[in-house]
mmCIF file of C-alpha atoms in Angstrom:
data_model
loop_
_atom_site.group_PDB
_atom_site.id
_atom_site.type_symbol
_atom_site.label_atom_id
_atom_site.label_comp_id
_atom_site.label_asym_id
_atom_site.label_seq_id
_atom_site.Cartn_x
_atom_site.Cartn_y
_atom_site.Cartn_z
ATOM 1 C CA VAL U 1 141.659 113.555 147.056
ATOM 2 C CA ILE U 2 141.397 111.867 150.535
ATOM 3 C CA PRO U 3 139.926 114.934 152.514
ATOM 4 C CA ILE U 4 137.635 115.884 149.585
ATOM 5 C CA GLY U 5 134.068 114.752 149.388
ATOM 6 C CA GLY U 6 130.372 115.877 148.897
ATOM 7 C CA ALA U 7 129.743 118.338 146.155
ATOM 8 C CA ASP U 8 133.409 118.981 145.644
ATOM 9 C CA MET U 9 134.071 115.603 144.281
ATOM 10 C CA PRO U 10 132.758 116.219 140.838
ATOM 11 C CA VAL U 11 134.851 119.357 140.616
ATOM 12 C CA VAL U 12 137.985 117.192 141.528
ATOM 13 C CA ILE U 13 137.035 114.590 138.928
ATOM 14 C CA SER U 14 136.798 117.215 136.283
ATOM 15 C CA LEU U 15 140.289 118.498 137.160
ATOM 16 C CA LEU U 16 141.682 115.009 137.108
ATOM 17 C CA ASN U 17 140.204 114.549 133.672
ATOM 18 C CA SER U 18 141.882 117.822 132.547
ATOM 19 C CA LEU U 19 145.160 116.647 133.972
ATOM 20 C CA SER U 20 144.809 113.359 131.963
ATOM 21 C CA GLY U 21 144.687 115.482 128.831
ATOM 22 C CA VAL U 22 147.691 117.420 129.696
ATOM 23 C CA ALA U 23 149.571 114.183 130.404
ATOM 24 C CA ALA U 24 148.475 112.904 126.992
ATOM 25 C CA ALA U 25 149.763 115.990 125.359
ATOM 26 C CA MET U 26 153.071 115.857 127.149
ATOM 27 C CA ALA U 27 153.409 112.309 125.885
ATOM 28 C CA GLY U 28 152.739 113.506 122.387
ATOM 29 C CA PHE U 29 155.565 115.902 122.663
ATOM 30 C CA ILE U 30 157.996 113.105 123.886
ATOM 31 C CA ILE U 31 157.094 110.709 120.898
ATOM 32 C CA SER U 32 156.532 113.501 118.385
ATOM 33 C CA ASN U 33 152.778 112.643 117.779
ATOM 34 C CA SER U 34 150.876 115.638 116.512
ATOM 35 C CA ALA U 35 147.526 113.853 117.018
ATOM 36 C CA LEU U 36 148.226 113.086 120.696
ATOM 37 C CA ILE U 37 149.368 116.698 121.247
ATOM 38 C CA ILE U 38 146.320 118.188 119.720
ATOM 39 C CA GLY U 39 143.828 115.617 121.407
ATOM 40 C CA GLY U 40 145.439 116.021 124.793
ATOM 41 C CA ALA U 41 145.348 119.712 124.603
ATOM 42 C CA LEU U 42 141.765 119.717 123.677
ATOM 43 C CA VAL U 43 140.826 117.472 126.533
ATOM 44 C CA GLY U 44 143.008 119.327 129.117
ATOM 45 C CA ALA U 45 141.532 122.766 127.991
ATOM 46 C CA ALA U 46 137.986 121.577 128.002
ATOM 47 C CA GLY U 47 138.323 119.823 131.370
ATOM 48 C CA PHE U 48 139.936 122.883 132.951
ATOM 49 C CA ILE U 49 137.236 125.207 131.682
ATOM 50 C CA LEU U 50 134.588 122.887 133.012
ATOM 51 C CA THR U 51 136.377 122.816 136.398
ATOM 52 C CA VAL U 52 136.484 126.555 136.550
ATOM 53 C CA GLN U 53 132.862 126.754 135.716
ATOM 54 C CA MET U 54 131.789 124.232 138.263
ATOM 55 C CA GLY U 55 133.679 126.195 140.946
ATOM 56 C CA GLU U 56 132.194 129.263 140.006
ATOM 57 C CA ALA U 57 128.538 127.832 140.072
ATOM 58 C CA MET U 58 129.527 126.890 143.745
ATOM 59 C CA ASN U 59 130.811 130.224 144.666
ATOM 60 C CA ARG U 60 134.152 128.596 145.222
ATOM 61 C CA THR U 61 137.726 128.775 144.012
ATOM 62 C CA ILE U 62 139.682 125.796 142.809
ATOM 63 C CA ALA U 63 142.166 126.314 145.546
ATOM 64 C CA ASN U 64 139.315 126.360 148.089
ATOM 65 C CA VAL U 65 138.018 123.041 146.741
ATOM 66 C CA LEU U 66 141.520 121.365 146.628
ATOM 67 C CA PHE U 67 142.755 122.367 150.097
ATOM 68 C CA SER U 68 139.418 121.698 151.849
ATOM 69 C CA GLY U 69 138.742 125.290 152.775
ATOM 70 C CA PHE U 70 135.024 124.452 152.589
ATOM 71 C CA GLY U 71 135.102 122.391 155.660
ATOM 72 C CA ALA U 72 136.725 125.235 157.627
ATOM 73 C CA VAL U 73 133.709 127.519 157.382
ATOM 74 C CA THR U 74 132.344 128.107 160.756
ATOM 75 C CA ALA U 75 128.683 127.424 161.877
ATOM 76 C CA GLY U 76 128.074 131.133 162.642
ATOM 77 C CA PRO U 77 127.894 133.239 165.928
ATOM 78 C CA ALA U 78 125.217 131.137 167.614
ATOM 79 C CA ALA U 79 126.380 127.804 168.894
ATOM 80 C CA MET U 80 124.483 124.951 167.523
ATOM 81 C CA SER U 81 124.036 123.188 170.871
ATOM 82 C CA ASP U 82 122.227 126.402 172.170
ATOM 83 C CA LYS U 83 119.273 125.779 169.812
ATOM 84 C CA PRO U 84 116.433 123.756 170.820
ATOM 85 C CA VAL U 85 115.783 120.527 168.931
ATOM 86 C CA LYS U 86 113.015 118.002 169.246
ATOM 87 C CA SER U 87 114.625 114.542 170.232
ATOM 88 C CA ALA U 88 112.763 111.319 169.332
ATOM 89 C CA THR U 89 113.095 107.796 170.322
ATOM 90 C CA PRO U 90 112.865 104.822 167.943
ATOM 91 C CA GLU U 91 109.186 104.169 169.199
ATOM 92 C CA ASP U 92 108.303 107.801 168.102
ATOM 93 C CA VAL U 93 109.788 107.189 164.728
ATOM 94 C CA ALA U 94 108.180 103.868 164.380
ATOM 95 C CA ILE U 95 104.830 105.367 164.974
ATOM 96 C CA ALA U 96 105.397 108.180 162.609
ATOM 97 C CA LEU U 97 106.323 105.721 159.805
ATOM 98 C CA ALA U 98 103.746 103.205 160.636
ATOM 99 C CA TYR U 99 100.872 105.617 160.268
ATOM 100 C CA ALA U 100 102.081 107.345 157.212
ATOM 101 C CA GLU U 101 100.860 106.936 153.559
ATOM 102 C CA ASN U 102 103.875 108.222 151.811
ATOM 103 C CA VAL U 103 107.468 107.921 153.043
ATOM 104 C CA ILE U 104 110.716 109.141 151.291
ATOM 105 C CA VAL U 105 114.092 107.927 152.492
ATOM 106 C CA VAL U 106 117.001 110.265 151.986
ATOM 107 C CA PRO U 107 120.475 108.426 152.285
ATOM 108 C CA GLY U 108 123.616 110.375 153.048
ATOM 109 C CA TYR U 109 127.279 109.591 153.723
ATOM 110 C CA GLY U 110 126.304 108.554 157.356
ATOM 111 C CA LEU U 111 124.307 105.672 155.884
ATOM 112 C CA ALA U 112 127.420 104.580 154.043
ATOM 113 C CA VAL U 113 129.763 104.952 157.171
ATOM 114 C CA ALA U 114 127.132 102.945 159.259
ATOM 115 C CA GLN U 115 126.612 100.350 156.426
ATOM 116 C CA ALA U 116 122.814 100.636 157.104
ATOM 117 C CA GLN U 117 121.582 99.968 153.541
ATOM 118 C CA HIS U 118 120.305 96.514 154.218
ATOM 119 C CA ALA U 119 118.584 97.574 157.491
ATOM 120 C CA VAL U 120 116.952 100.445 155.538
ATOM 121 C CA ARG U 121 115.692 97.972 153.014
ATOM 122 C CA GLU U 122 114.329 95.675 155.569
ATOM 123 C CA LEU U 123 112.484 98.730 157.163
ATOM 124 C CA ALA U 124 111.065 99.720 153.784
ATOM 125 C CA THR U 125 109.729 96.223 153.351
ATOM 126 C CA LEU U 126 107.943 96.359 156.695
ATOM 127 C CA LEU U 127 106.515 99.505 155.632
ATOM 128 C CA GLU U 128 105.386 98.384 152.336
ATOM 129 C CA ASP U 129 103.721 95.437 154.047
ATOM 130 C CA ARG U 130 101.641 98.058 155.815
ATOM 131 C CA ASN U 131 100.700 99.541 152.333
ATOM 132 C CA VAL U 132 103.025 102.627 152.934
ATOM 133 C CA ASN U 133 104.498 103.875 149.720
ATOM 134 C CA VAL U 134 108.310 104.064 150.009
ATOM 135 C CA ASP U 135 110.677 105.889 147.671
ATOM 136 C CA TYR U 136 114.247 107.014 147.938
ATOM 137 C CA ALA U 137 115.466 110.544 147.057
ATOM 138 C CA ILE U 138 119.041 110.608 145.807
ATOM 139 C CA HIS U 139 120.975 113.848 145.618
ATOM 140 C CA PRO U 140 123.496 113.846 142.897
ATOM 141 C CA VAL U 141 126.479 114.419 145.170
ATOM 142 C CA ALA U 142 125.299 112.567 148.358
ATOM 143 C CA GLY U 143 128.191 110.599 149.913
ATOM 144 C CA ARG U 144 131.765 110.776 148.805
ATOM 145 C CA MET U 145 131.090 111.145 145.036
ATOM 146 C CA PRO U 146 128.290 111.018 142.361
ATOM 147 C CA GLY U 147 126.493 107.565 142.381
ATOM 148 C CA HIS U 148 127.766 106.614 145.775
ATOM 149 C CA MET U 149 124.092 106.091 147.180
ATOM 150 C CA ASN U 150 122.813 104.449 144.186
ATOM 151 C CA VAL U 151 125.446 101.740 144.383
ATOM 152 C CA LEU U 152 124.722 101.210 148.149
ATOM 153 C CA LEU U 153 121.101 100.792 147.638
ATOM 154 C CA ALA U 154 121.336 98.512 144.652
ATOM 155 C CA GLU U 155 123.622 96.391 146.785
ATOM 156 C CA ALA U 156 120.627 96.124 149.241
ATOM 157 C CA ASP U 157 118.289 95.143 146.304
ATOM 158 C CA VAL U 158 116.213 98.368 146.399
ATOM 159 C CA PRO U 159 114.061 98.449 143.238
ATOM 160 C CA TYR U 160 115.468 100.874 140.741
ATOM 161 C CA ASP U 161 112.007 102.387 140.038
ATOM 162 C CA GLN U 162 111.981 103.602 143.682
ATOM 163 C CA LEU U 163 115.157 105.688 143.391
ATOM 164 C CA LEU U 164 114.231 109.340 142.440
ATOM 165 C CA ASP U 165 116.608 112.005 141.329
ATOM 166 C CA LEU U 166 116.588 115.602 142.528
ATOM 167 C CA ASP U 167 114.194 116.821 139.941
ATOM 168 C CA GLN U 168 111.782 113.878 140.614
ATOM 169 C CA SER U 169 112.015 114.270 144.444
ATOM 170 C CA ASN U 170 111.397 117.919 145.009
ATOM 171 C CA PRO U 171 107.802 118.168 143.651
ATOM 172 C CA ARG U 172 106.847 115.151 145.911
ATOM 173 C CA PHE U 173 108.069 116.380 149.367
ATOM 174 C CA GLY U 174 105.021 118.608 149.709
ATOM 175 C CA GLN U 175 102.752 115.458 149.538
ATOM 176 C CA THR U 176 105.018 113.324 151.720
ATOM 177 C CA ASP U 177 104.010 112.508 155.354
ATOM 178 C CA VAL U 178 107.445 111.414 156.644
ATOM 179 C CA VAL U 179 110.899 112.059 155.205
ATOM 180 C CA LEU U 180 113.522 109.708 156.836
ATOM 181 C CA LEU U 181 117.003 111.246 156.572
ATOM 182 C CA ILE U 182 119.857 109.019 157.351
ATOM 183 C CA GLY U 183 123.262 110.653 157.567
ATOM 184 C CA ALA U 184 122.553 113.510 155.028
ATOM 185 C CA ASN U 185 123.322 117.092 155.906
ATOM 186 C CA ASP U 186 124.604 119.682 153.375
ATOM 187 C CA VAL U 187 122.390 118.278 150.588
ATOM 188 C CA VAL U 188 119.150 119.029 152.473
ATOM 189 C CA ASN U 189 120.316 122.282 154.165
ATOM 190 C CA PRO U 190 117.572 125.120 153.395
ATOM 191 C CA SER U 191 120.436 127.826 153.771
ATOM 192 C CA ALA U 192 121.410 126.898 150.179
ATOM 193 C CA ARG U 193 117.904 128.057 149.112
ATOM 194 C CA ASP U 194 117.043 130.790 151.480
ATOM 195 C CA ASP U 195 120.190 132.445 152.787
ATOM 196 C CA ASP U 196 122.188 134.427 150.249
ATOM 197 C CA ALA U 197 124.940 134.887 152.735
ATOM 198 C CA SER U 198 125.578 131.112 153.050
ATOM 199 C CA PRO U 199 128.727 129.463 151.513
ATOM 200 C CA ILE U 200 126.442 126.977 149.839
ATOM 201 C CA TYR U 201 123.839 129.451 148.550
ATOM 202 C CA GLY U 202 122.666 128.509 145.148
ATOM 203 C CA MET U 203 123.673 124.722 145.381
ATOM 204 C CA PRO U 204 120.595 122.535 144.457
ATOM 205 C CA ILE U 205 119.228 120.623 147.472
ATOM 206 C CA LEU U 206 116.535 118.168 148.204
ATOM 207 C CA GLU U 207 113.804 120.368 149.644
ATOM 208 C CA VAL U 208 112.724 117.855 152.537
ATOM 209 C CA ASP U 209 111.578 120.718 154.759
ATOM 210 C CA HIS U 210 108.413 120.855 152.636
ATOM 211 C CA ALA U 211 107.311 117.376 154.003
ATOM 212 C CA GLN U 212 104.829 117.128 157.019
ATOM 213 C CA THR U 213 107.553 115.537 159.198
ATOM 214 C CA VAL U 214 111.185 115.112 158.796
ATOM 215 C CA VAL U 215 113.027 112.378 160.861
ATOM 216 C CA VAL U 216 116.781 112.987 160.917
ATOM 217 C CA ILE U 217 119.026 110.000 162.082
ATOM 218 C CA LYS U 218 122.366 111.366 163.042
ATOM 219 C CA ARG U 219 125.008 110.806 165.725
ATOM 220 C CA SER U 220 125.063 114.562 166.688
ATOM 221 C CA LEU U 221 124.419 118.123 165.588
ATOM 222 C CA SER U 222 127.731 118.265 164.160
ATOM 223 C CA PRO U 223 128.034 120.022 160.783
ATOM 224 C CA GLY U 224 128.357 118.275 157.459
ATOM 225 C CA PHE U 225 131.270 118.592 154.918
ATOM 226 C CA ALA U 226 130.486 122.304 154.408
ATOM 227 C CA GLY U 227 131.073 123.008 158.004
ATOM 228 C CA ILE U 228 128.026 124.971 158.518
ATOM 229 C CA ASP U 229 124.992 124.711 160.782
ATOM 230 C CA ASN U 230 121.616 123.311 159.171
ATOM 231 C CA PRO U 231 118.521 125.121 159.999
ATOM 232 C CA LEU U 232 116.380 122.075 159.232
ATOM 233 C CA PHE U 233 117.409 120.441 162.488
ATOM 234 C CA TYR U 234 115.526 123.119 164.476
ATOM 235 C CA MET U 235 112.289 123.207 162.623
ATOM 236 C CA ASP U 236 109.027 122.424 164.210
ATOM 237 C CA GLY U 237 108.342 119.448 161.826
ATOM 238 C CA THR U 238 111.712 117.903 162.400
ATOM 239 C CA MET U 239 112.530 114.988 164.858
ATOM 240 C CA MET U 240 116.145 114.184 165.666
ATOM 241 C CA LEU U 241 117.121 110.444 166.564
ATOM 242 C CA PHE U 242 120.615 110.597 167.716
ATOM 243 C CA ALA U 243 122.406 107.312 167.154
ATOM 244 C CA ASP U 244 124.472 105.393 164.631
ATOM 245 C CA GLY U 245 122.525 104.933 161.387
ATOM 246 C CA LYS U 246 122.341 101.188 161.415
ATOM 247 C CA VAL U 247 121.655 100.877 165.110
ATOM 248 C CA ALA U 248 118.921 103.480 164.924
ATOM 249 C CA VAL U 249 117.248 101.785 161.916
ATOM 250 C CA GLU U 250 117.342 98.426 163.585
ATOM 251 C CA SER U 251 115.795 99.998 166.799
ATOM 252 C CA VAL U 252 113.029 101.442 164.837
ATOM 253 C CA ILE U 253 112.441 98.004 163.163
ATOM 254 C CA SER U 254 112.239 96.409 166.505
ATOM 255 C CA ALA U 255 109.853 99.158 167.729
ATOM 256 C CA MET U 256 107.557 98.754 164.509
ATOM 257 C CA GLY U 257 107.110 95.095 165.699
ATOM 258 C CA GLN U 258 105.340 96.360 168.763
ATOM 259 C CA ILE U 259 102.762 98.470 166.862
#
């Protein structure tokens, strides 16, 4: 389980649930308990069927999920560093946020690694004091497993009614001035929607590219868990702030005080 994350984690959890049923059935054989055998067999079979269906929905085999084949996918013939990006400073991001009306924060695994949730909450409070509407778009599999981002933001006392799921978020991006992306990658990759040759084609994403401006806080242009390039980083409306998530947000907070 250690090398597995992102959208693969629910598949693995389903498989583990299936194996728990198999273990129960085996225990039933050992103690000659028919109810345990039948119940365990039903759980094991249902869990395995669900696991296979989830893998098929992602265009993946179970072996590919279990042995991290997803992360081995290459970024394509064009090197990511050869593509032009629009780099931003904390001051640029602060100005974009301060003069926005609607801001949506999209947290990802990078936020968790940087432990930036409290800094994000502080930034949101500053924006709300400026009458900026702030919400949070949560992808179901952002982070290491489902619910990861919800737990982190709850720890930072983010109001529950500001947490939007996938279906609530996507219709709002078209009316959003700035999307602040912190450590998210595959869950916002437009290739899943537009490129039928992409390994993640068909995976539901947060369609942040519909917003007026997207600010991406990321250490580098390295690919996410899927191991593929993200066209979002090179779009005209995208600004890249290369830094650790917590350091970057704290720098934006400091710059906000100068506006």
